[in-house]
PDB file of C-alpha atoms in Angstrom:
ATOM      1  CA  SER A  24     -35.727-160.109-183.159  1.00  0.00           C
ATOM      2  CA  GLN A  25     -35.975-162.635-180.341  1.00  0.00           C
ATOM      3  CA  GLN A  26     -33.117-162.664-177.879  1.00  0.00           C
ATOM      4  CA  GLY A  27     -33.851-166.208-176.797  1.00  0.00           C
ATOM      5  CA  GLU A  28     -34.857-169.044-179.057  1.00  0.00           C
ATOM      6  CA  GLU A  29     -36.108-172.372-177.771  1.00  0.00           C
ATOM      7  CA  ASP A  30     -35.477-175.717-179.345  1.00  0.00           C
ATOM      8  CA  PRO A  31     -37.392-177.846-180.120  1.00  0.00           C
ATOM      9  CA  GLN A  32     -40.541-175.883-180.918  1.00  0.00           C
ATOM     10  CA  ALA A  33     -42.643-178.853-179.850  1.00  0.00           C
ATOM     11  CA  LEU A  34     -42.046-182.016-177.849  1.00  0.00           C
ATOM     12  CA  SER A  35     -44.301-185.015-177.242  1.00  0.00           C
ATOM     13  CA  ILE A  36     -43.404-187.586-174.595  1.00  0.00           C
ATOM     14  CA  GLN A  37     -44.989-190.279-172.455  1.00  0.00           C
ATOM     15  CA  GLU A  38     -45.701-189.737-168.801  1.00  0.00           C
ATOM     16  CA  GLY A  39     -42.684-190.710-166.730  1.00  0.00           C
ATOM     17  CA  GLU A  40     -40.157-189.768-169.401  1.00  0.00           C
ATOM     18  CA  ASN A  41     -37.797-186.816-169.142  1.00  0.00           C
ATOM     19  CA  ALA A  42     -38.254-183.695-171.256  1.00  0.00           C
ATOM     20  CA  THR A  43     -35.343-181.517-172.286  1.00  0.00           C
ATOM     21  CA  MET A  44     -35.570-178.210-174.051  1.00  0.00           C
ATOM     22  CA  ASN A  45     -32.881-175.725-174.977  1.00  0.00           C
ATOM     23  CA  CYS A  46     -32.618-171.984-175.197  1.00  0.00           C
ATOM     24  CA  SER A  47     -30.013-170.005-177.113  1.00  0.00           C
ATOM     25  CA  TYR A  48     -29.485-166.276-176.814  1.00  0.00           C
ATOM     26  CA  LYS A  49     -27.361-163.677-178.549  1.00  0.00           C
ATOM     27  CA  THR A  50     -26.000-161.056-176.161  1.00  0.00           C
ATOM     28  CA  SER A  51     -24.522-161.036-172.671  1.00  0.00           C
ATOM     29  CA  ILE A  52     -26.988-161.485-169.850  1.00  0.00           C
ATOM     30  CA  ASN A  53     -27.268-160.929-166.120  1.00  0.00           C
ATOM     31  CA  ASN A  54     -29.682-163.779-165.628  1.00  0.00           C
ATOM     32  CA  LEU A  55     -31.879-166.225-167.530  1.00  0.00           C
ATOM     33  CA  GLN A  56     -35.329-167.293-166.464  1.00  0.00           C
ATOM     34  CA  TRP A  57     -37.700-170.097-167.405  1.00  0.00           C
ATOM     35  CA  TYR A  58     -41.480-169.773-167.383  1.00  0.00           C
ATOM     36  CA  ARG A  59     -44.387-172.121-167.962  1.00  0.00           C
ATOM     37  CA  GLN A  60     -47.646-171.199-169.660  1.00  0.00           C
ATOM     38  CA  ASN A  61     -50.676-173.437-169.510  1.00  0.00           C
ATOM     39  CA  SER A  62     -53.214-173.029-172.285  1.00  0.00           C
ATOM     40  CA  GLY A  63     -55.259-169.849-171.863  1.00  0.00           C
ATOM     41  CA  ARG A  64     -53.316-168.721-168.790  1.00  0.00           C
ATOM     42  CA  GLY A  65     -50.588-166.293-167.863  1.00  0.00           C
ATOM     43  CA  LEU A  66     -46.933-167.255-167.571  1.00  0.00           C
ATOM     44  CA  VAL A  67     -45.678-168.669-164.297  1.00  0.00           C
ATOM     45  CA  HIS A  68     -42.087-168.254-163.199  1.00  0.00           C
ATOM     46  CA  LEU A  69     -40.204-171.527-162.725  1.00  0.00           C
ATOM     47  CA  ILE A  70     -36.568-170.760-162.096  1.00  0.00           C
ATOM     48  CA  LEU A  71     -33.993-167.983-162.384  1.00  0.00           C
ATOM     49  CA  ILE A  72     -30.316-168.715-162.978  1.00  0.00           C
ATOM     50  CA  ARG A  73     -27.713-165.974-162.755  1.00  0.00           C
ATOM     51  CA  SER A  74     -24.852-165.593-165.200  1.00  0.00           C
ATOM     52  CA  ASN A  75     -22.307-166.789-162.616  1.00  0.00           C
ATOM     53  CA  GLU A  76     -24.254-170.005-161.951  1.00  0.00           C
ATOM     54  CA  ARG A  77     -23.961-173.158-164.025  1.00  0.00           C
ATOM     55  CA  GLU A  78     -26.770-175.322-162.719  1.00  0.00           C
ATOM     56  CA  LYS A  79     -29.853-174.946-160.601  1.00  0.00           C
ATOM     57  CA  HIS A  80     -32.494-177.363-159.338  1.00  0.00           C
ATOM     58  CA  SER A  81     -36.067-176.897-158.242  1.00  0.00           C
ATOM     59  CA  GLY A  82     -38.063-180.046-157.542  1.00  0.00           C
ATOM     60  CA  ARG A  83     -38.193-182.037-160.787  1.00  0.00           C
ATOM     61  CA  LEU A  84     -36.668-179.156-162.746  1.00  0.00           C
ATOM     62  CA  ARG A  85     -33.000-178.815-163.582  1.00  0.00           C
ATOM     63  CA  VAL A  86     -31.639-175.802-165.428  1.00  0.00           C
ATOM     64  CA  THR A  87     -28.138-175.423-166.807  1.00  0.00           C
ATOM     65  CA  LEU A  88     -26.468-172.337-168.178  1.00  0.00           C
ATOM     66  CA  ASP A  89     -23.431-172.198-170.441  1.00  0.00           C
ATOM     67  CA  THR A  90     -22.512-168.561-170.956  1.00  0.00           C
ATOM     68  CA  SER A  91     -19.640-169.460-173.301  1.00  0.00           C
ATOM     69  CA  LYS A  92     -22.141-171.053-175.680  1.00  0.00           C
ATOM     70  CA  LYS A  93     -24.900-168.597-174.801  1.00  0.00           C
ATOM     71  CA  SER A  94     -27.284-171.423-174.123  1.00  0.00           C
ATOM     72  CA  SER A  95     -29.418-172.899-171.376  1.00  0.00           C
ATOM     73  CA  SER A  96     -31.367-176.102-170.974  1.00  0.00           C
ATOM     74  CA  LEU A  97     -34.425-177.027-168.936  1.00  0.00           C
ATOM     75  CA  LEU A  98     -34.883-180.642-167.924  1.00  0.00           C
ATOM     76  CA  ILE A  99     -38.152-181.906-166.488  1.00  0.00           C
ATOM     77  CA  THR A 100     -37.667-185.317-164.921  1.00  0.00           C
ATOM     78  CA  ALA A 101     -40.373-187.965-164.503  1.00  0.00           C
ATOM     79  CA  SER A 102     -42.883-185.911-166.458  1.00  0.00           C
ATOM     80  CA  ARG A 103     -46.574-185.860-165.597  1.00  0.00           C
ATOM     81  CA  ALA A 104     -49.625-185.063-167.703  1.00  0.00           C
ATOM     82  CA  ALA A 105     -49.911-181.829-165.705  1.00  0.00           C
ATOM     83  CA  ASP A 106     -46.542-180.718-167.128  1.00  0.00           C
ATOM     84  CA  THR A 107     -48.254-180.255-170.511  1.00  0.00           C
ATOM     85  CA  ALA A 108     -47.674-176.575-171.262  1.00  0.00           C
ATOM     86  CA  SER A 109     -45.497-174.174-173.213  1.00  0.00           C
ATOM     87  CA  TYR A 110     -42.117-173.365-171.708  1.00  0.00           C
ATOM     88  CA  PHE A 111     -40.341-170.087-172.354  1.00  0.00           C
ATOM     89  CA  CYS A 112     -36.880-168.846-171.605  1.00  0.00           C
ATOM     90  CA  ALA A 113     -36.318-165.161-170.969  1.00  0.00           C
ATOM     91  CA  THR A 114     -33.155-163.115-170.771  1.00  0.00           C
ATOM     92  CA  ASP A 115     -32.575-159.634-169.462  1.00  0.00           C
ATOM     93  CA  ASP A 116     -30.700-156.886-171.262  1.00  0.00           C
ATOM     94  CA  ALA A 117     -27.370-155.543-170.035  1.00  0.00           C
ATOM     95  CA  ALA A 118     -29.092-152.892-167.925  1.00  0.00           C
ATOM     96  CA  GLY A 119     -31.493-155.492-166.562  1.00  0.00           C
ATOM     97  CA  ASN A 120     -34.425-153.320-167.530  1.00  0.00           C
ATOM     98  CA  LYS A 121     -36.435-155.772-169.562  1.00  0.00           C
ATOM     99  CA  LEU A 122     -36.935-159.466-170.102  1.00  0.00           C
ATOM    100  CA  THR A 123     -37.017-160.724-173.676  1.00  0.00           C
ATOM    101  CA  PHE A 124     -38.781-164.014-174.267  1.00  0.00           C
ATOM    102  CA  GLY A 125     -38.147-166.748-176.775  1.00  0.00           C
ATOM    103  CA  GLY A 126     -40.877-168.361-178.863  1.00  0.00           C
ATOM    104  CA  GLY A 127     -41.392-171.242-176.444  1.00  0.00           C
ATOM    105  CA  THR A 128     -41.369-175.032-176.543  1.00  0.00           C
ATOM    106  CA  ARG A 129     -44.778-176.700-176.526  1.00  0.00           C
ATOM    107  CA  VAL A 130     -44.586-179.851-174.416  1.00  0.00           C
ATOM    108  CA  LEU A 131     -47.269-182.541-174.558  1.00  0.00           C
ATOM    109  CA  VAL A 132     -47.068-185.249-171.923  1.00  0.00           C
ATOM    110  CA  LYS A 133     -49.283-188.193-172.837  1.00  0.00           C
ATOM    111  CA  PRO A 134     -50.746-190.271-169.999  1.00  0.00           C
TER     112      PRO A 134
ATOM    113  CA  ASP B 371     -56.394-162.934-153.669  1.00  0.00           C
ATOM    114  CA  THR B 372     -55.076-162.764-157.213  1.00  0.00           C
ATOM    115  CA  ALA B 373     -51.615-161.190-157.231  1.00  0.00           C
ATOM    116  CA  VAL B 374     -51.858-159.553-160.667  1.00  0.00           C
ATOM    117  CA  SER B 375     -55.353-159.076-161.980  1.00  0.00           C
ATOM    118  CA  GLN B 376     -56.347-157.635-165.321  1.00  0.00           C
ATOM    119  CA  THR B 377     -59.741-156.918-166.812  1.00  0.00           C
ATOM    120  CA  PRO B 378     -61.467-157.725-169.004  1.00  0.00           C
ATOM    121  CA  LYS B 379     -60.424-161.285-169.837  1.00  0.00           C
ATOM    122  CA  TYR B 380     -62.001-161.096-173.281  1.00  0.00           C
ATOM    123  CA  LEU B 381     -62.515-158.039-175.441  1.00  0.00           C
ATOM    124  CA  VAL B 382     -64.235-158.209-178.821  1.00  0.00           C
ATOM    125  CA  THR B 383     -64.582-154.960-180.710  1.00  0.00           C
ATOM    126  CA  GLN B 384     -64.811-153.368-184.120  1.00  0.00           C
ATOM    127  CA  MET B 385     -61.991-151.725-186.028  1.00  0.00           C
ATOM    128  CA  GLY B 386     -61.620-148.067-185.236  1.00  0.00           C
ATOM    129  CA  ASN B 387     -62.945-148.310-181.680  1.00  0.00           C
ATOM    130  CA  ASP B 388     -61.068-147.242-178.555  1.00  0.00           C
ATOM    131  CA  LYS B 389     -60.702-149.663-175.678  1.00  0.00           C
ATOM    132  CA  SER B 390     -58.921-149.943-172.326  1.00  0.00           C
ATOM    133  CA  ILE B 391     -57.462-152.816-170.330  1.00  0.00           C
ATOM    134  CA  LYS B 392     -56.912-152.421-166.607  1.00  0.00           C
ATOM    135  CA  CYS B 393     -54.267-154.035-164.443  1.00  0.00           C
ATOM    136  CA  GLU B 394     -53.717-154.064-160.699  1.00  0.00           C
ATOM    137  CA  GLN B 395     -51.118-155.830-158.564  1.00  0.00           C
ATOM    138  CA  ASN B 396     -51.268-156.349-154.806  1.00  0.00           C
ATOM    139  CA  LEU B 397     -47.688-157.574-154.412  1.00  0.00           C
ATOM    140  CA  GLY B 398     -46.212-154.207-153.496  1.00  0.00           C
ATOM    141  CA  HIS B 399     -43.968-154.319-156.565  1.00  0.00           C
ATOM    142  CA  ASP B 400     -42.413-151.177-157.992  1.00  0.00           C
ATOM    143  CA  THR B 401     -42.264-152.292-161.622  1.00  0.00           C
ATOM    144  CA  MET B 402     -45.113-153.154-163.970  1.00  0.00           C
ATOM    145  CA  TYR B 403     -45.185-154.203-167.615  1.00  0.00           C
ATOM    146  CA  TRP B 404     -47.398-154.767-170.608  1.00  0.00           C
ATOM    147  CA  TYR B 405     -46.561-157.650-172.931  1.00  0.00           C
ATOM    148  CA  LYS B 406     -48.247-158.660-176.185  1.00  0.00           C
ATOM    149  CA  GLN B 407     -48.481-162.320-177.203  1.00  0.00           C
ATOM    150  CA  ASP B 408     -49.295-162.985-180.844  1.00  0.00           C
ATOM    151  CA  SER B 409     -50.998-165.983-182.402  1.00  0.00           C
ATOM    152  CA  LYS B 410     -47.660-167.806-182.670  1.00  0.00           C
ATOM    153  CA  LYS B 411     -47.126-167.363-178.920  1.00  0.00           C
ATOM    154  CA  PHE B 412     -44.279-164.886-179.305  1.00  0.00           C
ATOM    155  CA  LEU B 413     -44.273-162.600-176.277  1.00  0.00           C
ATOM    156  CA  LYS B 414     -43.029-159.066-176.806  1.00  0.00           C
ATOM    157  CA  ILE B 415     -42.600-156.323-174.254  1.00  0.00           C
ATOM    158  CA  MET B 416     -44.525-153.125-174.934  1.00  0.00           C
ATOM    159  CA  PHE B 417     -44.057-150.914-171.883  1.00  0.00           C
ATOM    160  CA  SER B 418     -42.418-150.917-168.499  1.00  0.00           C
ATOM    161  CA  TYR B 419     -43.135-148.576-165.602  1.00  0.00           C
ATOM    162  CA  ASN B 420     -41.174-148.161-162.405  1.00  0.00           C
ATOM    163  CA  ASN B 421     -42.994-146.417-159.595  1.00  0.00           C
ATOM    164  CA  LYS B 422     -45.318-144.664-162.068  1.00  0.00           C
ATOM    165  CA  GLU B 423     -42.473-143.579-164.339  1.00  0.00           C
ATOM    166  CA  LEU B 424     -42.191-144.871-167.922  1.00  0.00           C
ATOM    167  CA  ILE B 425     -38.958-146.843-168.306  1.00  0.00           C
ATOM    168  CA  ILE B 426     -39.442-148.772-171.535  1.00  0.00           C
ATOM    169  CA  ASN B 427     -41.491-147.885-174.604  1.00  0.00           C
ATOM    170  CA  GLU B 428     -40.683-150.565-177.110  1.00  0.00           C
ATOM    171  CA  THR B 429     -41.515-148.774-180.391  1.00  0.00           C
ATOM    172  CA  VAL B 430     -45.197-149.262-179.873  1.00  0.00           C
ATOM    173  CA  PRO B 431     -47.558-147.181-182.079  1.00  0.00           C
ATOM    174  CA  ASN B 432     -48.834-143.966-180.535  1.00  0.00           C
ATOM    175  CA  ARG B 433     -52.313-145.462-180.541  1.00  0.00           C
ATOM    176  CA  PHE B 434     -51.224-147.384-177.440  1.00  0.00           C
ATOM    177  CA  SER B 435     -51.034-145.245-174.324  1.00  0.00           C
ATOM    178  CA  PRO B 436     -50.219-146.703-170.919  1.00  0.00           C
ATOM    179  CA  LYS B 437     -51.199-144.892-167.760  1.00  0.00           C
ATOM    180  CA  SER B 438     -50.017-145.584-164.237  1.00  0.00           C
ATOM    181  CA  PRO B 439     -52.066-143.656-161.670  1.00  0.00           C
ATOM    182  CA  ASP B 440     -50.075-145.289-158.864  1.00  0.00           C
ATOM    183  CA  LYS B 441     -47.486-148.019-158.637  1.00  0.00           C
ATOM    184  CA  ALA B 442     -50.128-150.705-158.106  1.00  0.00           C
ATOM    185  CA  HIS B 443     -51.982-149.931-161.323  1.00  0.00           C
ATOM    186  CA  LEU B 444     -50.988-149.881-164.973  1.00  0.00           C
ATOM    187  CA  ASN B 445     -53.725-149.451-167.541  1.00  0.00           C
ATOM    188  CA  LEU B 446     -53.482-149.701-171.312  1.00  0.00           C
ATOM    189  CA  HIS B 447     -55.605-147.582-173.599  1.00  0.00           C
ATOM    190  CA  ILE B 448     -55.739-148.341-177.310  1.00  0.00           C
ATOM    191  CA  ASN B 449     -57.129-145.866-179.829  1.00  0.00           C
ATOM    192  CA  SER B 450     -58.390-146.586-183.328  1.00  0.00           C
ATOM    193  CA  LEU B 451     -58.077-150.351-183.029  1.00  0.00           C
ATOM    194  CA  GLU B 452     -56.745-152.246-186.049  1.00  0.00           C
ATOM    195  CA  LEU B 453     -57.044-155.885-187.093  1.00  0.00           C
ATOM    196  CA  GLY B 454     -53.357-156.407-186.307  1.00  0.00           C
ATOM    197  CA  ASP B 455     -53.933-155.453-182.682  1.00  0.00           C
ATOM    198  CA  SER B 456     -55.699-158.772-182.132  1.00  0.00           C
ATOM    199  CA  ALA B 457     -53.577-160.659-179.604  1.00  0.00           C
ATOM    200  CA  VAL B 458     -53.398-161.573-175.942  1.00  0.00           C
ATOM    201  CA  TYR B 459     -52.151-158.730-173.752  1.00  0.00           C
ATOM    202  CA  PHE B 460     -50.478-159.583-170.470  1.00  0.00           C
ATOM    203  CA  CYS B 461     -49.813-157.347-167.543  1.00  0.00           C
ATOM    204  CA  ALA B 462     -46.955-158.303-165.238  1.00  0.00           C
ATOM    205  CA  SER B 463     -45.112-156.949-162.237  1.00  0.00           C
ATOM    206  CA  SER B 464     -41.768-157.506-160.561  1.00  0.00           C
ATOM    207  CA  GLN B 465     -39.895-156.366-157.489  1.00  0.00           C
ATOM    208  CA  GLY B 466     -37.387-154.659-159.726  1.00  0.00           C
ATOM    209  CA  ALA B 467     -35.623-154.806-163.054  1.00  0.00           C
ATOM    210  CA  GLY B 468     -34.274-158.247-163.911  1.00  0.00           C
ATOM    211  CA  GLU B 469     -36.285-159.982-161.200  1.00  0.00           C
ATOM    212  CA  LYS B 470     -38.915-162.636-161.812  1.00  0.00           C
ATOM    213  CA  LEU B 471     -42.202-161.524-163.304  1.00  0.00           C
ATOM    214  CA  PHE B 472     -45.654-162.223-161.986  1.00  0.00           C
ATOM    215  CA  PHE B 473     -48.184-162.306-164.816  1.00  0.00           C
ATOM    216  CA  GLY B 474     -51.871-161.608-164.988  1.00  0.00           C
ATOM    217  CA  SER B 475     -54.122-164.114-166.746  1.00  0.00           C
ATOM    218  CA  GLY B 476     -54.228-162.093-169.952  1.00  0.00           C
ATOM    219  CA  THR B 477     -56.773-160.174-172.011  1.00  0.00           C
ATOM    220  CA  GLN B 478     -57.680-161.731-175.332  1.00  0.00           C
ATOM    221  CA  LEU B 479     -58.398-158.860-177.706  1.00  0.00           C
ATOM    222  CA  SER B 480     -60.204-159.627-180.966  1.00  0.00           C
ATOM    223  CA  VAL B 481     -60.626-156.806-183.448  1.00  0.00           C
ATOM    224  CA  LEU B 482     -63.245-157.517-186.122  1.00  0.00           C
TER     225      LEU B 482
END
């Protein structure tokens, strides 16, 4: 079963709007990561947030982590057409040996 | 230079054949992985190697055999291909367990 599950599965917004997607997971983690995948390409790492952190920023990206609710959110501000992609969260196991990915949120940013 | 490169990008073959996918990373990482992405985009780990040693074998059929000749290379050999093996296979590497992954561009395998 998937450790992380993203919500919504798909999101369509206009350029300039913000996009928010959520990730829920089941077991304790050391860190949570977000990745982007453009169509036909490999995944690209966006941001890593550790279990003792609550919020992290990188450019137009903002990630929050609530370990009490076992959830994380990714916010993309002022979206651009180039942000059109699938976004995945990934969590490590207790030993930190492997990353388990959710099913992804497909984001379409319309120009 | 591509950090994680895998070949071929596309692989079309008949059921029952044996095929290999190669992966190389030039990042100096100790850990390499194979992931399988199905048609619904779910990404599932198959194998993980650390410095040529198998760390994770995620209940993958014996028909799949990874080989790591050195820590910069992790190849995947698949015997007796089945229709259900059709997917995109990604190689990835990381500095260590729990660190961020660097992915290759994927190999789209189609079994006819």
